[in-house]
Coordinates of C-alpha atoms in Angstrom, one line a residue:
Chain A
X27 CA -77.9 -109.1 -58.0
X28 CA -75.0 -111.3 -58.5
X29 CA -74.0 -110.0 -62.0
X30 CA -70.6 -108.5 -62.1
X31 CA -69.9 -105.0 -63.2
X32 CA -67.8 -106.4 -65.9
X33 CA -70.5 -108.5 -67.5
X34 CA -72.8 -105.5 -67.4
X35 CA -70.1 -103.3 -69.0
X36 CA -69.7 -105.8 -71.7
X37 CA -73.4 -106.0 -72.3
X38 CA -73.8 -102.2 -72.4
X39 CA -70.9 -101.9 -74.9
X40 CA -72.7 -104.3 -77.1
X41 CA -76.2 -102.9 -76.5
X42 CA -75.4 -99.5 -77.9
X43 CA -74.3 -100.4 -81.5
X44 CA -77.0 -103.1 -81.5
X45 CA -79.6 -100.4 -80.9
X46 CA -78.2 -98.2 -83.5
X47 CA -78.8 -100.8 -86.1
X48 CA -82.2 -101.8 -84.6
X49 CA -83.9 -98.4 -83.9
X50 CA -87.2 -98.6 -82.2
X51 CA -86.7 -102.2 -81.0
X52 CA -88.9 -103.2 -78.1
X53 CA -87.4 -103.9 -74.6
X54 CA -89.0 -107.4 -74.7
X55 CA -87.1 -108.2 -77.9
X56 CA -83.8 -106.7 -76.6
X57 CA -84.2 -109.0 -73.5
X58 CA -84.6 -112.0 -75.7
X59 CA -81.7 -111.1 -77.9
X60 CA -79.4 -110.4 -74.9
X61 CA -80.7 -113.4 -72.9
X62 CA -81.6 -111.4 -69.8
X63 CA -84.7 -110.1 -68.1
X64 CA -86.6 -106.9 -69.3
X65 CA -85.9 -105.5 -65.9
X66 CA -82.2 -105.9 -66.5
X67 CA -82.4 -104.1 -69.9
X68 CA -84.3 -101.4 -68.3
X69 CA -81.6 -100.9 -65.7
X70 CA -78.9 -101.1 -68.3
X71 CA -80.6 -98.4 -70.5
X72 CA -81.0 -96.1 -67.3
X73 CA -77.2 -96.5 -66.7
X74 CA -76.2 -96.0 -70.3
X75 CA -78.2 -92.9 -70.4
X76 CA -75.9 -91.4 -67.8
X77 CA -72.7 -92.3 -69.7
X78 CA -70.8 -90.2 -72.2
X79 CA -67.7 -88.2 -72.8
X80 CA -65.8 -85.9 -70.6
X81 CA -67.7 -82.7 -70.0
X82 CA -70.8 -84.8 -69.5
X83 CA -73.3 -82.0 -70.7
X84 CA -76.3 -83.2 -72.6
X85 CA -74.2 -82.8 -75.9
X86 CA -71.6 -85.2 -74.7
X87 CA -73.9 -87.9 -73.3
X88 CA -75.1 -90.9 -75.1
X89 CA -78.5 -89.8 -76.4
X90 CA -81.4 -92.2 -76.5
X91 CA -85.1 -92.3 -76.0
X92 CA -87.1 -95.1 -74.5
X93 CA -90.8 -94.7 -74.5
X94 CA -93.6 -97.2 -74.1
X95 CA -91.1 -100.0 -74.1
X96 CA -89.4 -99.0 -77.4
X97 CA -85.8 -97.7 -77.6
X98 CA -84.1 -95.4 -80.0
X99 CA -80.5 -94.2 -79.9
X100 CA -79.7 -90.9 -81.6
X101 CA -76.2 -90.3 -80.6
X102 CA -74.0 -93.2 -79.5
X103 CA -70.9 -90.9 -79.0
X104 CA -67.9 -93.0 -79.7
X105 CA -69.8 -96.5 -79.6
X106 CA -70.9 -96.8 -83.3
X107 CA -69.6 -100.1 -84.1
X108 CA -69.7 -103.4 -82.4
X109 CA -66.7 -104.7 -80.5
X110 CA -64.5 -107.2 -82.1
X111 CA -65.2 -110.8 -81.3
X112 CA -63.5 -112.6 -78.5
X113 CA -61.5 -115.7 -79.1
X114 CA -64.2 -117.9 -77.5
X115 CA -67.0 -116.3 -79.6
X116 CA -65.0 -117.0 -82.8
X117 CA -64.4 -120.5 -81.6
X118 CA -68.0 -121.1 -80.7
X119 CA -69.1 -119.9 -84.2
X120 CA -66.5 -121.9 -86.0
X121 CA -67.5 -125.0 -84.2
X122 CA -71.2 -124.6 -84.8
X123 CA -70.5 -124.1 -88.5
X124 CA -68.5 -127.3 -88.4
X125 CA -71.5 -129.0 -87.1
X126 CA -73.6 -127.6 -89.6
X127 CA -71.2 -128.9 -92.3
X128 CA -71.4 -132.4 -90.9
X129 CA -75.1 -132.4 -91.4
X130 CA -75.1 -131.1 -95.0
X131 CA -74.2 -132.4 -98.4
X132 CA -71.4 -131.1 -100.5
X133 CA -73.3 -128.2 -101.9
X134 CA -73.5 -126.1 -98.9
X135 CA -70.0 -127.3 -97.4
X136 CA -68.0 -125.0 -99.6
X137 CA -70.2 -122.0 -98.9
X138 CA -69.9 -122.7 -95.1
X139 CA -66.2 -123.0 -95.4
X140 CA -66.1 -119.6 -97.1
X141 CA -68.0 -118.3 -94.1
X142 CA -65.7 -119.9 -91.7
X143 CA -62.8 -118.0 -93.3
X144 CA -64.5 -114.7 -93.0
X145 CA -65.2 -115.3 -89.3
X146 CA -61.7 -116.5 -88.5
X147 CA -60.6 -113.3 -90.1
X148 CA -57.0 -114.2 -90.3
X149 CA -56.9 -115.0 -86.7
X150 CA -54.6 -117.9 -85.8
X151 CA -56.0 -119.7 -83.0
X152 CA -56.3 -123.0 -81.5
X153 CA -59.8 -124.5 -81.4
X154 CA -60.1 -127.3 -78.8
X155 CA -63.2 -128.9 -80.4
X156 CA -63.4 -131.3 -83.3
X157 CA -66.5 -132.1 -84.9
X158 CA -66.6 -135.7 -86.4
X159 CA -68.7 -135.7 -89.6
X160 CA -70.9 -138.6 -89.5
X161 CA -72.7 -140.7 -92.2
X162 CA -76.1 -140.1 -90.7
X163 CA -78.3 -139.6 -93.6
X164 CA -81.7 -140.5 -94.8
X165 CA -83.2 -139.9 -98.3
X166 CA -86.2 -138.1 -96.5
X167 CA -84.3 -135.5 -94.5
X168 CA -84.6 -132.9 -97.3
X169 CA -88.3 -133.5 -97.7
X170 CA -88.9 -133.2 -94.1
X171 CA -86.8 -130.0 -93.8
X172 CA -88.8 -128.4 -96.5
X173 CA -92.0 -129.6 -94.9
X174 CA -91.1 -128.0 -91.6
X175 CA -90.2 -124.8 -93.3
X176 CA -93.6 -124.7 -95.3
X177 CA -95.7 -126.2 -92.6
X178 CA -96.6 -129.1 -95.0
X179 CA -98.2 -132.3 -93.8
X180 CA -96.6 -135.6 -94.6
X181 CA -97.8 -139.2 -95.1
X182 CA -95.2 -141.7 -93.8
X183 CA -95.0 -145.4 -93.7
X184 CA -93.3 -146.1 -90.4
X185 CA -91.6 -149.2 -89.0
X186 CA -92.2 -148.7 -85.3
X187 CA -89.5 -150.2 -83.2
X188 CA -91.6 -149.8 -80.0
X189 CA -94.6 -151.5 -81.3
X190 CA -93.1 -153.9 -83.8
X191 CA -95.5 -152.9 -86.5
X192 CA -95.5 -151.2 -89.8
X193 CA -98.0 -148.4 -90.0
X194 CA -99.1 -145.5 -92.2
X195 CA -99.5 -142.2 -90.5
X196 CA -100.2 -138.7 -91.4
X197 CA -98.0 -136.2 -89.5
X198 CA -97.2 -132.6 -89.2
X199 CA -93.4 -132.5 -88.8
X200 CA -92.2 -130.1 -86.2
X201 CA -88.5 -130.6 -85.4
X202 CA -85.6 -132.6 -86.8
X203 CA -82.6 -133.4 -84.8
X204 CA -79.5 -135.6 -84.2
X205 CA -79.0 -137.3 -80.9
X206 CA -77.7 -140.8 -79.9
X207 CA -76.3 -141.4 -83.2
X208 CA -79.7 -141.1 -84.8
X209 CA -81.8 -138.6 -86.7
X210 CA -85.1 -138.0 -85.0
X211 CA -88.2 -136.3 -86.1
X212 CA -90.8 -134.8 -83.7
X213 CA -94.3 -134.5 -85.3
X214 CA -97.8 -134.2 -84.5
X215 CA -99.2 -137.7 -85.3
X216 CA -102.8 -137.8 -86.3
X217 CA -103.1 -141.4 -85.5
X218 CA -101.9 -141.2 -81.9
X219 CA -103.5 -137.8 -81.4
X220 CA -100.3 -136.5 -79.9
X221 CA -96.7 -135.4 -80.6
X222 CA -94.5 -138.3 -81.3
X223 CA -90.8 -138.9 -81.9
X224 CA -89.9 -140.9 -84.9
X225 CA -86.5 -142.4 -85.9
X226 CA -85.9 -141.1 -89.5
X227 CA -84.0 -144.3 -90.5
X228 CA -87.3 -146.2 -89.9
X229 CA -89.3 -144.1 -92.2
X230 CA -89.9 -146.4 -95.2
X231 CA -91.8 -144.0 -97.4
X232 CA -92.6 -140.3 -97.1
X233 CA -94.6 -137.9 -99.2
X234 CA -96.3 -134.5 -99.0
X235 CA -100.0 -134.4 -98.6
X236 CA -102.7 -131.7 -98.6
X237 CA -102.5 -129.9 -95.2
X238 CA -106.2 -129.7 -95.0
X239 CA -106.6 -133.5 -94.9
X240 CA -104.9 -133.6 -91.5
X241 CA -106.6 -133.1 -88.2
X242 CA -105.1 -129.9 -86.8
X243 CA -102.7 -130.2 -83.9
X244 CA -104.5 -129.0 -80.7
X245 CA -103.1 -125.8 -79.3
X246 CA -102.7 -127.2 -75.8
X247 CA -99.2 -128.2 -74.7
X248 CA -98.4 -131.6 -76.2
X249 CA -96.4 -133.5 -73.7
X250 CA -94.7 -136.9 -74.4
X251 CA -95.0 -138.0 -70.9
X252 CA -97.2 -140.8 -69.7
X253 CA -99.4 -140.9 -66.7
X254 CA -97.8 -143.7 -64.6
X255 CA -94.6 -143.4 -62.6
X256 CA -92.0 -146.1 -63.0
X257 CA -88.9 -146.3 -60.7
X258 CA -85.9 -148.3 -62.0
X259 CA -82.7 -149.3 -60.4
X260 CA -80.1 -149.3 -63.2
X261 CA -76.7 -150.9 -62.8
X262 CA -73.6 -149.2 -64.1
X263 CA -73.4 -152.0 -66.7
X264 CA -76.7 -150.8 -68.2
X265 CA -75.9 -147.0 -68.3
X266 CA -76.4 -147.0 -72.0
X267 CA -80.1 -147.2 -71.2
X268 CA -79.8 -144.0 -69.2
X269 CA -77.7 -142.3 -71.9
X270 CA -80.2 -143.3 -74.7
X271 CA -83.3 -142.3 -72.9
X272 CA -82.6 -139.0 -71.3
X273 CA -85.6 -137.6 -72.9
X274 CA -88.1 -139.9 -70.9
X275 CA -86.2 -139.8 -67.6
X276 CA -87.7 -137.4 -65.3
X277 CA -85.2 -137.6 -62.5
X278 CA -82.1 -139.5 -61.8
X279 CA -79.7 -140.2 -58.9
X280 CA -76.4 -141.7 -59.1
X281 CA -75.0 -144.0 -56.5
X282 CA -72.1 -146.5 -56.1
X283 CA -74.1 -149.3 -57.8
X284 CA -75.5 -147.2 -60.6
X285 CA -78.5 -145.1 -60.9
X286 CA -81.9 -144.7 -59.6
X287 CA -84.4 -143.3 -62.3
X288 CA -87.8 -142.1 -62.3
X289 CA -89.7 -142.0 -65.5
X290 CA -93.2 -141.6 -67.0
X291 CA -93.1 -143.8 -70.2
X292 CA -95.8 -143.2 -72.8
X293 CA -95.2 -146.8 -73.9
X294 CA -95.0 -149.3 -71.2
X295 CA -94.8 -152.2 -73.5
X296 CA -91.7 -150.8 -75.1
X297 CA -90.1 -150.2 -71.7
X298 CA -90.8 -153.7 -70.5
X299 CA -89.3 -155.2 -73.5
X300 CA -86.3 -152.9 -73.2
X301 CA -85.7 -153.8 -69.7
X302 CA -85.8 -157.6 -70.4
X303 CA -83.0 -156.9 -72.9
X304 CA -80.7 -155.7 -70.2
X305 CA -81.0 -158.8 -68.1
X306 CA -81.1 -158.1 -64.4
X307 CA -79.0 -154.9 -64.9
X308 CA -82.2 -152.9 -64.8
X309 CA -84.7 -153.8 -61.9
X310 CA -88.2 -152.4 -61.7
X311 CA -88.7 -151.0 -58.2
X312 CA -92.2 -149.6 -59.0
X313 CA -94.8 -150.5 -60.0
X314 CA -94.9 -154.3 -58.8
X315 CA -97.2 -155.2 -61.6
X316 CA -94.4 -154.3 -64.2
X317 CA -91.9 -156.3 -62.3
X318 CA -94.2 -159.3 -62.3
X319 CA -94.9 -158.9 -66.0
X320 CA -91.2 -159.0 -66.7
X321 CA -90.8 -162.2 -64.6
X322 CA -93.6 -164.0 -66.6
X323 CA -92.1 -162.9 -69.9
X324 CA -88.7 -164.1 -69.0
X325 CA -90.0 -167.5 -68.2
X326 CA -91.8 -167.6 -71.4
X327 CA -88.6 -166.9 -73.3
X328 CA -86.7 -169.4 -71.3
X329 CA -89.1 -172.0 -72.5
X330 CA -87.7 -171.6 -76.0
X331 CA -84.2 -172.5 -74.8
X332 CA -84.9 -175.6 -72.7
X333 CA -82.2 -177.5 -74.6
X334 CA -79.4 -175.5 -73.0
Chain B
X13 CA -71.9 -100.6 -56.0
X14 CA -71.9 -102.4 -59.2
X15 CA -73.8 -99.5 -61.0
X16 CA -71.2 -97.0 -60.3
X17 CA -68.3 -99.2 -61.4
X18 CA -70.1 -100.1 -64.5
X19 CA -70.8 -96.5 -65.3
X20 CA -67.2 -95.6 -64.7
X21 CA -65.9 -98.5 -67.0
X22 CA -68.3 -97.3 -69.8
X23 CA -67.2 -93.7 -69.5
X24 CA -63.5 -94.7 -69.5
X25 CA -64.1 -96.8 -72.7
X26 CA -65.9 -94.0 -74.4
X27 CA -63.2 -91.4 -73.6
X28 CA -60.3 -93.6 -74.6
X29 CA -62.1 -94.5 -77.8
X30 CA -62.9 -90.9 -78.7
X31 CA -59.4 -89.5 -78.3
X32 CA -56.9 -89.4 -81.1
X33 CA -54.0 -88.6 -78.9
X34 CA -52.9 -90.4 -75.7
X35 CA -54.6 -89.3 -72.6
X36 CA -52.4 -88.8 -69.5
X37 CA -53.5 -90.6 -66.4
X38 CA -53.9 -87.2 -64.6
X39 CA -56.2 -86.0 -67.4
X40 CA -58.3 -89.2 -67.2
X41 CA -58.7 -89.0 -63.4
X42 CA -59.6 -85.3 -63.6
X43 CA -62.0 -85.6 -66.5
X44 CA -63.6 -89.0 -66.8
X45 CA -66.6 -89.3 -64.4
X46 CA -66.4 -91.6 -61.5
X47 CA -63.0 -91.3 -60.2
X48 CA -63.4 -90.1 -56.6
X49 CA -61.6 -90.4 -53.3
X50 CA -58.0 -89.8 -52.4
X51 CA -55.4 -89.7 -55.1
X52 CA -54.0 -93.2 -54.1
X53 CA -57.5 -94.7 -54.2
X54 CA -58.2 -93.1 -57.6
X55 CA -55.0 -94.4 -58.8
X56 CA -55.8 -98.0 -57.7
X57 CA -59.3 -97.6 -59.2
X58 CA -57.8 -96.7 -62.5
X59 CA -55.3 -99.6 -62.5
X60 CA -58.1 -102.1 -61.7
X61 CA -60.3 -100.6 -64.5
X62 CA -57.5 -101.0 -67.1
X63 CA -57.1 -104.6 -66.1
X64 CA -60.9 -105.1 -66.2
X65 CA -61.3 -103.7 -69.6
X66 CA -58.3 -105.8 -70.9
X67 CA -60.0 -108.8 -69.6
X68 CA -62.9 -108.0 -71.9
X69 CA -60.6 -108.2 -74.7
X70 CA -60.3 -104.4 -75.1
X71 CA -56.8 -103.3 -76.1
X72 CA -55.7 -100.2 -74.2
X73 CA -52.6 -98.8 -75.8
X74 CA -50.0 -97.4 -73.6
X75 CA -48.5 -94.5 -75.5
X76 CA -44.9 -93.7 -76.0
X77 CA -44.2 -90.5 -74.4
X78 CA -45.0 -87.3 -76.0
X79 CA -42.0 -85.1 -75.1
X80 CA -44.3 -82.8 -73.2
X81 CA -45.5 -85.6 -71.0
X82 CA -42.4 -86.0 -69.2
X83 CA -42.6 -89.4 -67.4
X84 CA -46.3 -89.9 -67.4
X85 CA -47.5 -92.6 -69.9
X86 CA -50.6 -92.0 -72.0
X87 CA -53.5 -94.2 -72.8
X88 CA -56.0 -94.6 -75.7
X89 CA -58.1 -97.3 -77.3
X90 CA -57.5 -97.5 -81.1
X91 CA -60.8 -97.8 -83.1
X92 CA -59.4 -100.4 -85.4
X93 CA -58.4 -102.6 -82.7
X94 CA -61.6 -102.2 -80.7
X95 CA -64.1 -102.5 -83.5
X96 CA -65.3 -105.6 -85.3
X97 CA -63.6 -105.6 -88.6
X98 CA -64.7 -108.5 -91.0
X99 CA -64.9 -109.2 -94.6
X100 CA -68.4 -108.4 -95.8
X101 CA -70.9 -110.9 -94.7
X102 CA -73.8 -111.6 -96.8
X103 CA -77.3 -111.7 -95.6
X104 CA -77.3 -115.4 -96.2
X105 CA -74.1 -115.8 -94.1
X106 CA -75.7 -114.2 -91.2
X107 CA -78.8 -116.5 -91.5
X108 CA -76.5 -119.6 -91.7
X109 CA -74.7 -118.4 -88.5
X110 CA -77.8 -117.9 -86.6
X111 CA -79.1 -121.5 -87.5
X112 CA -75.7 -122.9 -86.5
X113 CA -75.6 -120.9 -83.2
X114 CA -78.8 -122.7 -82.2
X115 CA -77.4 -126.2 -82.1
X116 CA -75.9 -125.7 -78.7
X117 CA -78.9 -126.1 -76.7
X118 CA -77.8 -124.5 -73.4
X119 CA -74.3 -125.8 -73.4
X120 CA -71.4 -123.6 -72.4
X121 CA -70.8 -122.6 -76.0
X122 CA -74.4 -121.3 -76.5
X123 CA -73.6 -117.9 -74.8
X124 CA -70.5 -117.4 -76.8
X125 CA -72.1 -118.2 -80.1
X126 CA -75.0 -116.0 -79.3
X127 CA -73.0 -113.0 -78.2
X128 CA -70.9 -113.4 -81.4
X129 CA -74.0 -113.3 -83.5
X130 CA -75.3 -110.2 -81.8
X131 CA -72.1 -108.4 -82.6
X132 CA -72.5 -109.4 -86.2
X133 CA -76.1 -108.3 -86.2
X134 CA -74.9 -104.9 -85.0
X135 CA -73.3 -104.4 -88.5
X136 CA -76.5 -103.4 -90.2
X137 CA -76.6 -106.4 -92.5
X138 CA -80.0 -107.9 -93.0
X139 CA -80.6 -111.6 -92.5
X140 CA -82.0 -113.7 -95.3
X141 CA -83.3 -117.1 -94.8
X142 CA -83.4 -118.7 -98.2
X143 CA -82.6 -122.3 -97.4
X144 CA -84.4 -125.1 -95.6
X145 CA -81.9 -126.1 -93.0
X146 CA -84.0 -127.5 -90.2
X147 CA -82.0 -130.4 -88.9
X148 CA -80.1 -129.6 -85.8
X149 CA -78.2 -131.3 -83.0
X150 CA -79.5 -132.1 -79.6
X151 CA -77.1 -133.1 -77.0
X152 CA -77.7 -135.6 -74.3
X153 CA -77.0 -132.9 -71.7
X154 CA -75.5 -129.5 -71.7
X155 CA -72.0 -130.7 -71.0
X156 CA -70.8 -128.8 -67.9
X157 CA -67.1 -129.9 -68.3
X158 CA -66.6 -128.1 -71.5
X159 CA -65.1 -124.9 -70.3
X160 CA -62.6 -126.5 -67.9
X161 CA -61.6 -129.1 -70.6
X162 CA -61.0 -126.5 -73.2
X163 CA -58.9 -124.4 -70.9
X164 CA -56.8 -127.5 -70.1
X165 CA -56.3 -128.1 -73.8
X166 CA -55.3 -124.6 -74.6
X167 CA -53.0 -124.1 -71.7
X168 CA -51.6 -127.8 -72.0
X169 CA -52.5 -128.8 -68.5
X170 CA -53.1 -132.4 -67.8
X171 CA -56.4 -133.4 -66.2
X172 CA -57.5 -136.0 -63.6
X173 CA -61.0 -137.3 -63.1
X174 CA -62.9 -140.4 -62.1
X175 CA -64.4 -142.3 -64.9
X176 CA -67.3 -144.6 -64.9
X177 CA -65.8 -147.8 -66.4
X178 CA -65.3 -151.4 -65.5
X179 CA -61.7 -151.4 -64.8
X180 CA -59.9 -148.2 -64.3
X181 CA -61.7 -145.6 -62.3
X182 CA -59.2 -142.9 -61.8
X183 CA -57.6 -141.3 -64.9
X184 CA -55.0 -138.9 -65.6
X185 CA -54.9 -137.6 -69.2
X186 CA -53.2 -135.1 -71.3
X187 CA -56.2 -133.6 -73.1
X188 CA -55.8 -133.2 -76.8
X189 CA -59.3 -132.3 -78.2
X190 CA -63.0 -132.3 -77.3
X191 CA -64.9 -134.3 -79.9
X192 CA -68.4 -133.8 -81.0
X193 CA -69.6 -137.0 -82.5
X194 CA -73.1 -138.3 -83.2
X195 CA -74.7 -136.0 -80.6
X196 CA -72.2 -137.0 -77.8
X197 CA -69.2 -135.3 -76.4
X198 CA -65.9 -137.0 -76.0
X199 CA -62.4 -136.1 -74.8
X200 CA -59.5 -137.6 -76.6
X201 CA -56.1 -137.5 -75.0
X202 CA -53.1 -139.4 -73.8
X203 CA -53.9 -141.7 -70.9
X204 CA -51.0 -141.8 -68.5
X205 CA -51.7 -145.3 -67.1
X206 CA -52.5 -146.9 -70.3
X207 CA -49.7 -145.2 -72.1
X208 CA -51.8 -144.6 -75.2
X209 CA -54.3 -142.3 -76.7
X210 CA -57.9 -143.0 -75.3
X211 CA -61.3 -141.6 -75.8
X212 CA -63.7 -140.7 -72.9
X213 CA -67.3 -139.9 -73.0
X214 CA -67.9 -136.7 -71.0
X215 CA -71.1 -138.0 -69.5
X216 CA -69.2 -140.8 -67.9
X217 CA -66.8 -138.4 -66.1
X218 CA -68.3 -138.9 -62.6
X219 CA -66.2 -136.5 -60.5
X220 CA -64.9 -132.9 -60.9
X221 CA -62.1 -132.5 -63.3
X222 CA -58.9 -131.2 -61.8
X223 CA -56.3 -129.4 -63.8
X224 CA -52.5 -129.7 -63.1
X225 CA -51.0 -126.6 -61.5
X226 CA -48.4 -126.3 -64.2
X227 CA -49.0 -125.2 -67.7
X228 CA -47.5 -126.6 -70.8
X229 CA -46.9 -130.1 -69.3
X230 CA -47.3 -131.8 -72.6
X231 CA -47.5 -131.3 -76.3
X232 CA -50.1 -132.3 -78.8
X233 CA -48.3 -134.3 -81.5
X234 CA -48.0 -132.4 -84.7
X235 CA -50.5 -133.4 -87.3
X236 CA -52.6 -135.2 -84.6
X237 CA -55.7 -136.5 -86.3
X238 CA -58.5 -137.4 -83.9
X239 CA -60.4 -139.3 -86.5
X240 CA -57.7 -141.9 -86.7
X241 CA -58.5 -143.0 -83.2
X242 CA -62.2 -143.4 -83.4
X243 CA -63.5 -146.8 -82.8
X244 CA -64.2 -148.3 -86.2
X245 CA -66.4 -151.0 -84.8
X246 CA -69.7 -149.7 -86.3
X247 CA -68.3 -149.5 -89.7
X248 CA -68.0 -153.2 -90.4
X249 CA -70.4 -156.0 -89.7
X250 CA -68.4 -158.5 -87.9
X251 CA -70.8 -161.3 -87.1
X252 CA -73.5 -163.2 -88.7
X253 CA -76.4 -164.9 -86.8
X254 CA -79.3 -167.1 -87.8
X255 CA -82.5 -166.4 -86.0
X256 CA -86.0 -167.7 -86.3
X257 CA -88.6 -165.0 -86.4
X258 CA -92.4 -165.6 -86.2
X259 CA -94.5 -164.4 -89.1
X260 CA -95.5 -160.8 -89.1
X261 CA -93.3 -159.6 -86.3
X262 CA -89.7 -158.7 -85.6
X263 CA -90.0 -156.3 -88.4
X264 CA -86.9 -154.3 -87.7
X265 CA -84.8 -157.5 -87.6
X266 CA -86.5 -158.6 -90.9
X267 CA -85.7 -155.3 -92.4
X268 CA -82.1 -155.7 -91.6
X269 CA -81.6 -159.4 -92.4
X270 CA -82.6 -161.7 -95.1
X271 CA -85.0 -164.6 -95.1
X272 CA -83.2 -167.9 -95.7
X273 CA -86.0 -170.3 -95.4
X274 CA -89.8 -169.9 -94.9
X275 CA -91.8 -172.1 -92.7
X276 CA -95.5 -172.1 -91.7
X277 CA -95.4 -169.9 -88.7
X278 CA -91.9 -168.5 -88.8
X279 CA -89.0 -167.8 -91.0
X280 CA -85.3 -168.4 -90.7
X281 CA -83.5 -165.1 -91.1
X282 CA -79.8 -164.4 -91.6
X283 CA -78.7 -161.1 -90.0
X284 CA -75.4 -159.3 -89.3
X285 CA -74.6 -157.7 -86.0
X286 CA -71.8 -155.6 -84.7
X287 CA -71.9 -155.7 -80.9
X288 CA -73.0 -158.8 -79.1
X289 CA -74.6 -157.0 -76.0
X290 CA -76.6 -154.7 -78.2
X291 CA -77.7 -157.5 -80.4
X292 CA -78.8 -159.7 -77.5
X293 CA -80.8 -156.8 -76.2
X294 CA -82.5 -156.5 -79.5
X295 CA -83.4 -160.2 -79.5
X296 CA -84.7 -160.1 -76.0
X297 CA -86.7 -157.2 -76.7
X298 CA -88.6 -159.3 -79.2
X299 CA -89.6 -161.7 -76.5
X300 CA -90.9 -165.0 -77.6
X301 CA -91.2 -163.9 -81.2
X302 CA -87.5 -164.4 -82.0
X303 CA -85.2 -167.2 -81.3
X304 CA -81.4 -167.4 -81.7
X305 CA -80.3 -170.5 -83.7
X306 CA -76.8 -169.6 -84.5
X307 CA -74.1 -168.9 -83.2
X308 CA -74.4 -171.4 -80.3
X309 CA -72.4 -169.2 -78.0
X310 CA -74.9 -166.3 -78.3
X311 CA -77.7 -168.7 -77.7
X312 CA -75.9 -169.7 -74.5
X313 CA -75.2 -166.1 -73.6
X314 CA -78.9 -165.3 -73.9
X315 CA -79.8 -168.2 -71.6
X316 CA -77.4 -167.1 -69.0
X317 CA -78.8 -163.5 -69.2
X318 CA -82.3 -164.9 -68.7
X319 CA -81.0 -167.0 -65.7
X320 CA -79.8 -163.8 -64.0
X321 CA -83.5 -163.1 -63.3
X322 CA -83.6 -165.3 -60.3
X323 CA -86.8 -165.1 -58.3

């Protein structure tokens, strides 16, 4: 085990006051909360069990019971309250609240700022992070958030960038996130029969529908990965392709010329069109049919511009 | 063995917390479980343990001498310096914090945010989710440079790294702040070669980051405001183009632009764009459905891009 005695000590010191406020908690849950394995928690508990105050008779030891995977502390000795927060804990929390602020409208902002003052707790400290608020908004974010909370189904009109079509879809929204300067929605899409990612700025209309009218999402793991492997050689100049498409790139290697990326696209049509946009800065190494298709299309486009 | 050391550190903390008066070193070594071996090695053990606990942020007070102690200093941990002492948090505060802590997605800040939340959750305040905050951040990748850069900033050390850019590869920067912007991480700082403030995307740092040996080699200008240095390019539409779009397709371009003239199988659309390269990619993405009419130089640029595909 590579964990240092210091890390374990820190965890043990936090574990006891936590147990005191969560009497009868399961070891499984403790492991999740503390981000370690159940085995590790068990070992911690055995260790804590032997600690206490000088004298070290049963009266002076930390008293706790663990039975059938559930833990209770009856005497924590001098460890009744949690340790004060470290500077990096305070910093991490302040910055996450800054991020939360940047995603909210004014109503919550004041409340979050009040909370930040409590956390800062008079502590003068330099925080090396700055969260830049952005103007990423969509009139539908609120509706979607509520729908996720309440497991409501939505009917959306969507302008599909990857298919170049406008479509009506019934969806069960699952997750909303900001990445690549966009807001994305992951949802079970009835029409595709699979989970899909939507750009929220391309949702043209959105309304709540009867949950029962939606074909339920199958329990099996929904993956957004296609069946066929594509290998691309990406020049440095086209690195924005790599940055914007992390989620579909399976593996990537960097070399002097750029990157070699392996992906399994769900939507090959979209990928072909995107590659053409990068000129020859992205080359298809595999499959050959995709490389040919690109050549054919490039020639067709060239026909439009014969005057130059 | 790590078990024994951990046990000893916990016992030492418990004992120093429980005492009101200062404990002499000899009392500690004699009574706190785990101090074994020759007097010299016990002494070394105790010195190391003190340093270790301090590195966890625990304040061990060294007591001024009680007249009876002669030369021996005493030790204790004051409860109010050890314990979390915070203005009363509401159940809603705790819920907001736990939502916010989940933004980090495995980056270096995730662990700190989570352990902070655990401590707050040990105060016995319930959590109440009475809001619908479901939107969150997802970062391109857990940025591995964060801890080293934040150390460089707080200790005012300059950093060097290789940067994936067209011109200058090797950079030496006085780091001012780490920016979180649109789901990307950036470093802003003073570039020694450019003699100016520059912004760097963390994902384009292609080497390890090296810190200067010396601390305090620069100062962050007072009232430094990172927002002033952000590229403003996306805020204003700078160019206008005319494009011919076939009927029923090029929907996203149509959504953004306005139709100037309708024809039988296509429309002439006027559309603003910010960045030439990005716009060109968008046009090419549409294949034969969209043709650039104006500006001419963009038309030419598109053709030369196509000509790069030589068989």
